[in-house]
Short mmCIF file of C-alpha atoms in Angstrom, two decimals:
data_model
loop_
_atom_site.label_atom_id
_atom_site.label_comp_id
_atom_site.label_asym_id
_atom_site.label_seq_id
_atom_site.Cartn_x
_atom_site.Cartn_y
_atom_site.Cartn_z
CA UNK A 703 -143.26 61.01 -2.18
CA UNK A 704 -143.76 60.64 1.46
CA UNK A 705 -141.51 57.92 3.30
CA UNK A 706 -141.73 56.64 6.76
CA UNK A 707 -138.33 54.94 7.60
CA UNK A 708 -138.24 53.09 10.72
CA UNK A 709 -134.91 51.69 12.69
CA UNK A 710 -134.49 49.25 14.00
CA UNK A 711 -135.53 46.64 11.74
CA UNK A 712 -135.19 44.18 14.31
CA UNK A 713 -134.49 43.77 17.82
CA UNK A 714 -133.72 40.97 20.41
CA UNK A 715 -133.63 41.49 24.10
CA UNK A 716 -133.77 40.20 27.60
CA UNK A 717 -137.21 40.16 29.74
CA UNK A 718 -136.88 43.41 31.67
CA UNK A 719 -135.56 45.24 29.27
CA UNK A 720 -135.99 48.65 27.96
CA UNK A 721 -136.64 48.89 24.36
CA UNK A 722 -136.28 52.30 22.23
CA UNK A 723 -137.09 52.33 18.13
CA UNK A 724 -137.94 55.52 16.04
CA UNK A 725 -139.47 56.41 12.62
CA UNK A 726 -138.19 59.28 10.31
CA UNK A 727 -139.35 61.69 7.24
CA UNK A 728 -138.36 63.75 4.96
CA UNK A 729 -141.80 65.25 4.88
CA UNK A 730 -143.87 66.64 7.54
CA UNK A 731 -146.60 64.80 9.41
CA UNK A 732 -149.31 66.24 11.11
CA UNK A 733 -150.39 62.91 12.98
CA UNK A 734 -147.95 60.09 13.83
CA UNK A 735 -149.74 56.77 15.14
CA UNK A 736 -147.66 53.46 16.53
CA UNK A 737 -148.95 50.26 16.05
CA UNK A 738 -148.92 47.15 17.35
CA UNK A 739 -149.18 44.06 14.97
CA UNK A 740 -149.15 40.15 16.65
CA UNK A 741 -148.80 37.20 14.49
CA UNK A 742 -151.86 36.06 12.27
CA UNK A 743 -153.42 39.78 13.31
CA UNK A 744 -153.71 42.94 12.44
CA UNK A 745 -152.32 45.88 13.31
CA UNK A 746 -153.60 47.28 16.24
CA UNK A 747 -153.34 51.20 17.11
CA UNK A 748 -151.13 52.00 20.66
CA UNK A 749 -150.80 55.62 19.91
CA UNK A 750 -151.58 58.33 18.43
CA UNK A 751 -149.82 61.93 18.32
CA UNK A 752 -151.04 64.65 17.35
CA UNK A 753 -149.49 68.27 18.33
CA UNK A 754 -145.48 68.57 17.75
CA UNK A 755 -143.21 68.15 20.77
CA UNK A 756 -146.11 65.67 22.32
CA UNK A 757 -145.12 62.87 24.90
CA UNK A 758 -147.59 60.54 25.89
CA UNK A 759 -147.83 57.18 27.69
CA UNK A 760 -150.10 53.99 27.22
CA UNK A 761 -149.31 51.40 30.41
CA UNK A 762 -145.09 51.19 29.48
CA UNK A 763 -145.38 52.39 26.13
CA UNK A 764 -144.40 55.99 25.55
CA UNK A 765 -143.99 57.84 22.07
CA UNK A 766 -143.11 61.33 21.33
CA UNK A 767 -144.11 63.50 18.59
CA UNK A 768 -140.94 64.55 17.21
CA UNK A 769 -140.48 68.94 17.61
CA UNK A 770 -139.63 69.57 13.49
CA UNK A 771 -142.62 66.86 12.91
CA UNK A 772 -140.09 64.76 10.83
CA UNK A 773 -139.60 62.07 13.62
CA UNK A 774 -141.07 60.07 16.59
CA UNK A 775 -139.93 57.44 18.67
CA UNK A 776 -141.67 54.79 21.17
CA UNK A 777 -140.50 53.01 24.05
CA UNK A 778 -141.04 50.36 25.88
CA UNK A 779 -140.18 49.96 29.48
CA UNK A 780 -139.65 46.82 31.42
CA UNK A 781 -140.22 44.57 28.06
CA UNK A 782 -142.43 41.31 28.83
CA UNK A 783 -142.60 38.27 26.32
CA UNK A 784 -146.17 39.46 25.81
CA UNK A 785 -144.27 42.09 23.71
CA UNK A 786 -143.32 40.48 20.43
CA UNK A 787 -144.31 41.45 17.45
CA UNK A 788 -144.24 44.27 14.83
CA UNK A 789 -143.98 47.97 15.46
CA UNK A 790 -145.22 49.84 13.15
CA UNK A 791 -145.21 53.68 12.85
CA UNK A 792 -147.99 55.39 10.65
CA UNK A 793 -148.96 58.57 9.40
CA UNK A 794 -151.48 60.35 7.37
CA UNK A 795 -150.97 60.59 3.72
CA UNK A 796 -150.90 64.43 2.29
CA UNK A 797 -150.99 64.73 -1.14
CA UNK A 798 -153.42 64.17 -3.79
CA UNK A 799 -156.77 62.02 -3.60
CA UNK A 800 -155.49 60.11 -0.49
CA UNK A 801 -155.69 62.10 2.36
CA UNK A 802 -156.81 60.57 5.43
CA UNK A 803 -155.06 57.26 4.16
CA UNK A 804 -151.78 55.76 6.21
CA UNK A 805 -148.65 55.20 5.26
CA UNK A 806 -146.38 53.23 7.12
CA UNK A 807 -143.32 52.33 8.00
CA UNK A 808 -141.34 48.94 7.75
CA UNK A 809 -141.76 48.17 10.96
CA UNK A 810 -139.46 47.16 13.96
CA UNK A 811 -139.64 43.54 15.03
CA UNK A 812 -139.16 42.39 18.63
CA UNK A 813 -138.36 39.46 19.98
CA UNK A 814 -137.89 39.18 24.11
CA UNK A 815 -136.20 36.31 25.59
CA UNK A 816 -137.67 35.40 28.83
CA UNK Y 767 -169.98 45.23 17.79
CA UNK Y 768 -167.71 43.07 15.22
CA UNK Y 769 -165.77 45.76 14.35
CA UNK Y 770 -163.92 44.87 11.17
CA UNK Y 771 -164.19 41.46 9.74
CA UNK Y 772 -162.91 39.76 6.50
CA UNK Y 773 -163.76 36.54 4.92
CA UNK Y 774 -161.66 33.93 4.02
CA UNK Y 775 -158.89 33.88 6.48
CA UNK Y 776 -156.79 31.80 3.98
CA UNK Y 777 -156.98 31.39 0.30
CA UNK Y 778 -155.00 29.26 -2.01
CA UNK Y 779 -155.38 30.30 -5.99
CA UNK Y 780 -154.43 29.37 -9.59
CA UNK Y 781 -152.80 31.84 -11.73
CA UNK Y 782 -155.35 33.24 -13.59
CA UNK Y 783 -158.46 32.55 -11.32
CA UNK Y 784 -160.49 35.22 -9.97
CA UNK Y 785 -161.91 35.71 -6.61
CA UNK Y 786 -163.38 38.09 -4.06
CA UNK Y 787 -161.94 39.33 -0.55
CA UNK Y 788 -164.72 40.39 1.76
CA UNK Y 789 -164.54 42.59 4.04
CA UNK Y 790 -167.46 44.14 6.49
CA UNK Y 791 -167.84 46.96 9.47
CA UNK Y 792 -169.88 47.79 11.65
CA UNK Y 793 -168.82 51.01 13.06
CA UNK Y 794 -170.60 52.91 10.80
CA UNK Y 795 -167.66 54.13 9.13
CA UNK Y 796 -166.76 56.15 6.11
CA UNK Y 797 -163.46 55.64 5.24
CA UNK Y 798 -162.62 51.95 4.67
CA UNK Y 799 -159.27 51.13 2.68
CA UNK Y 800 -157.38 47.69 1.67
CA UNK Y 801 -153.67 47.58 2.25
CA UNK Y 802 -151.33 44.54 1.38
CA UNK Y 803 -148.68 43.36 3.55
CA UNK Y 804 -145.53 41.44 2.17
CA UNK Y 805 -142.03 40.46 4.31
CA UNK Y 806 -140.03 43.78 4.95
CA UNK Y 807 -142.54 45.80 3.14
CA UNK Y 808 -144.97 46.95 5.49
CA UNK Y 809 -148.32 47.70 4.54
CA UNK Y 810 -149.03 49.50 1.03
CA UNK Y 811 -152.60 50.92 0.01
CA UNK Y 812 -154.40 48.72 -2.48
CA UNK Y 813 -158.08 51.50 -3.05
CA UNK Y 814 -159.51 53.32 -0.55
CA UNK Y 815 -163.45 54.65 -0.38
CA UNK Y 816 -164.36 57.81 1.45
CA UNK Y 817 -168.29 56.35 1.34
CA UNK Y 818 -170.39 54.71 -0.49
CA UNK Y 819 -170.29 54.73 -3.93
CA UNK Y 820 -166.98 56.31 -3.92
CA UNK Y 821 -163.50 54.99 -4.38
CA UNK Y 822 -160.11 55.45 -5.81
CA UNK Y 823 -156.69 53.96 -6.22
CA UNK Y 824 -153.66 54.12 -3.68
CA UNK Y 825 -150.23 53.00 -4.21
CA UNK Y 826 -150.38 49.50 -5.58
CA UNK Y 827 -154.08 49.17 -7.41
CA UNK Y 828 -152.66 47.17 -10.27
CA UNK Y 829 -155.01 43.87 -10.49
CA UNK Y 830 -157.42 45.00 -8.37
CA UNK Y 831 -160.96 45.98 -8.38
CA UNK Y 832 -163.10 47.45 -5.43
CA UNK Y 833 -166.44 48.82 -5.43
CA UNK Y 834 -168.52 50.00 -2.16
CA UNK Y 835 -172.53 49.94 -2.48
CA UNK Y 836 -173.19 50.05 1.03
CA UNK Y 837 -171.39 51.70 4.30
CA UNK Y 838 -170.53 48.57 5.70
CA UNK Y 839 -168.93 46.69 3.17
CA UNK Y 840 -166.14 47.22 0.65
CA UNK Y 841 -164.96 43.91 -1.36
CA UNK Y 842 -161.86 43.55 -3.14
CA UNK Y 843 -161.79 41.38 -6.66
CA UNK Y 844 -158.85 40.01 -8.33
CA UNK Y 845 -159.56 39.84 -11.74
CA UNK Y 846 -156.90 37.30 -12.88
CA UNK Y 847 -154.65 36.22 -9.85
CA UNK Y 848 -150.95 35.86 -10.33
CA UNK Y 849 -148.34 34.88 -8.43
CA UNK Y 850 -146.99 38.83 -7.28
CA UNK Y 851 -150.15 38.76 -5.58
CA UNK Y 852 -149.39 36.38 -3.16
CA UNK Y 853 -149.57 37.99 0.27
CA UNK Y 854 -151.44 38.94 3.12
CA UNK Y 855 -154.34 41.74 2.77
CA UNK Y 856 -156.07 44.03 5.31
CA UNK Y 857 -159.02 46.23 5.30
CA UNK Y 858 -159.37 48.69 7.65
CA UNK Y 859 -161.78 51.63 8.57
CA UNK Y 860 -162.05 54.60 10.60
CA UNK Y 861 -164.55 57.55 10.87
CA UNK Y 862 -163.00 60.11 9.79
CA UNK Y 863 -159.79 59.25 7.82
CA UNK Y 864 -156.95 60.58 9.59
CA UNK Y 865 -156.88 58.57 12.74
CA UNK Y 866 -157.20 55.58 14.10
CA UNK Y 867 -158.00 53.34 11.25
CA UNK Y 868 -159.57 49.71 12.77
CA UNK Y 869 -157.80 47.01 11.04
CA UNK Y 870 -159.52 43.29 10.24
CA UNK Y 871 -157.47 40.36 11.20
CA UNK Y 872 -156.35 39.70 7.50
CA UNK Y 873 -156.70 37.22 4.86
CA UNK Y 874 -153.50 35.17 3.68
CA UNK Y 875 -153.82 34.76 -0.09
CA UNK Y 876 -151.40 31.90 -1.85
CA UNK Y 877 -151.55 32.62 -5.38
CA UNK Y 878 -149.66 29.48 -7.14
#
């Protein structure tokens, strides 16, 4: 079945820093979405992509739609504390009675040091 | 504009007890689903409805039981709690299934 498989699982760095993580498939996705979860919330949406080859930017954030449609990767410029928490990469489920559902990835946890 | 809320925020249970996890929108959206969050797992789909009166499984509906009267709301019952089902649970919606789902701010269930 379809798999979302996200590196890195976890991630420590310096205030300032860039940050880079990336989700891959075996399958084919149409849509890829990154989210954004804090802790005690839910996830919230940062991105969505939607057309292969497709770059685009939210403040520092900025995610590509991978060109085969198997992969996508977000990044993070000038990281802030304001930062931590789970990354999540998503993606619309294809097969059987569950279109339009996600499934995600593990997710990417970062923690900045001020 | 609430957007997507669920009730309790925490819940402790006895094996075998039964309860219900509400959830409630008020986007006017179609598609509402519950997923289930555990360490290192993300997020794996519980049932999902499409509208009202419809629903179906996703990838982990074992133990659980959803139903969906109205557009706005879409409950999730656990028949007999047990301890696997210890965890944190989201519902989410969105208007037309394939992007942007709204997530609620999840309720932490402690099954003991």
């Amino acid at each position: 079945g379809q798999q979302l498989n996200q590196s890195p699982q976890s991630m420590f760095i310096q205030e300032g820093e860039d940050v880079s993580m990336n989700c891959t498939s075996s399958s084919i996705f149409n849509t890829w979405l990154w989210y954004k979860q804090e802790p005690g919330e839910g996830p919230v949406l940062l991105i969505a992509l939607y057309k292969a080859g497709e770059l685009t930017s939210n403040g520092r954030l900025t995610a590509q739609f991978g060109i085969t449609r198997k992969d996508s990767f977000l990044n993070i410029s000038a990281s802030i504390p304001s930062d931590v928490g789970i990354y999540f990469c998503a993606g619309p489920m294809n097969y059987g009675g569950s279109q339009g559902n996600l499934i995600f990835g593990k997710g990417t946890k970062l923690s900045v040091k001020p | 504009n609430a957007g997507v809320t669920q009730t309790p925020k925490f819940q402790v249970l006895k094996t075998g007890q039964s309860m219900t996890l509400q959830c409630a929108q008020d986007m006017n959206h179609e598609y509402m689903s519950w997923y289930r969050q555990d360490p290192g797992m993300g997020l794996r789909l519980i049932h999902y409805s499409v509208g009202a009166g419809i629903t179906d499984q996703g990838e982990v509906p074992n133990g659980y039981n959803v139903s969906r009267s109205t557009t706005e709301d879409f409950p999730l019952r656990l028949l007999s709690a047990a301890p696997s089902q210890t965890s944190v649970y989201f519902c989410a919606s969105s208007y037309d299934g394939q992007y942007g789902y709204t997530f609620g701010s999840g309720t932490r269930l402690t099954v003991v």
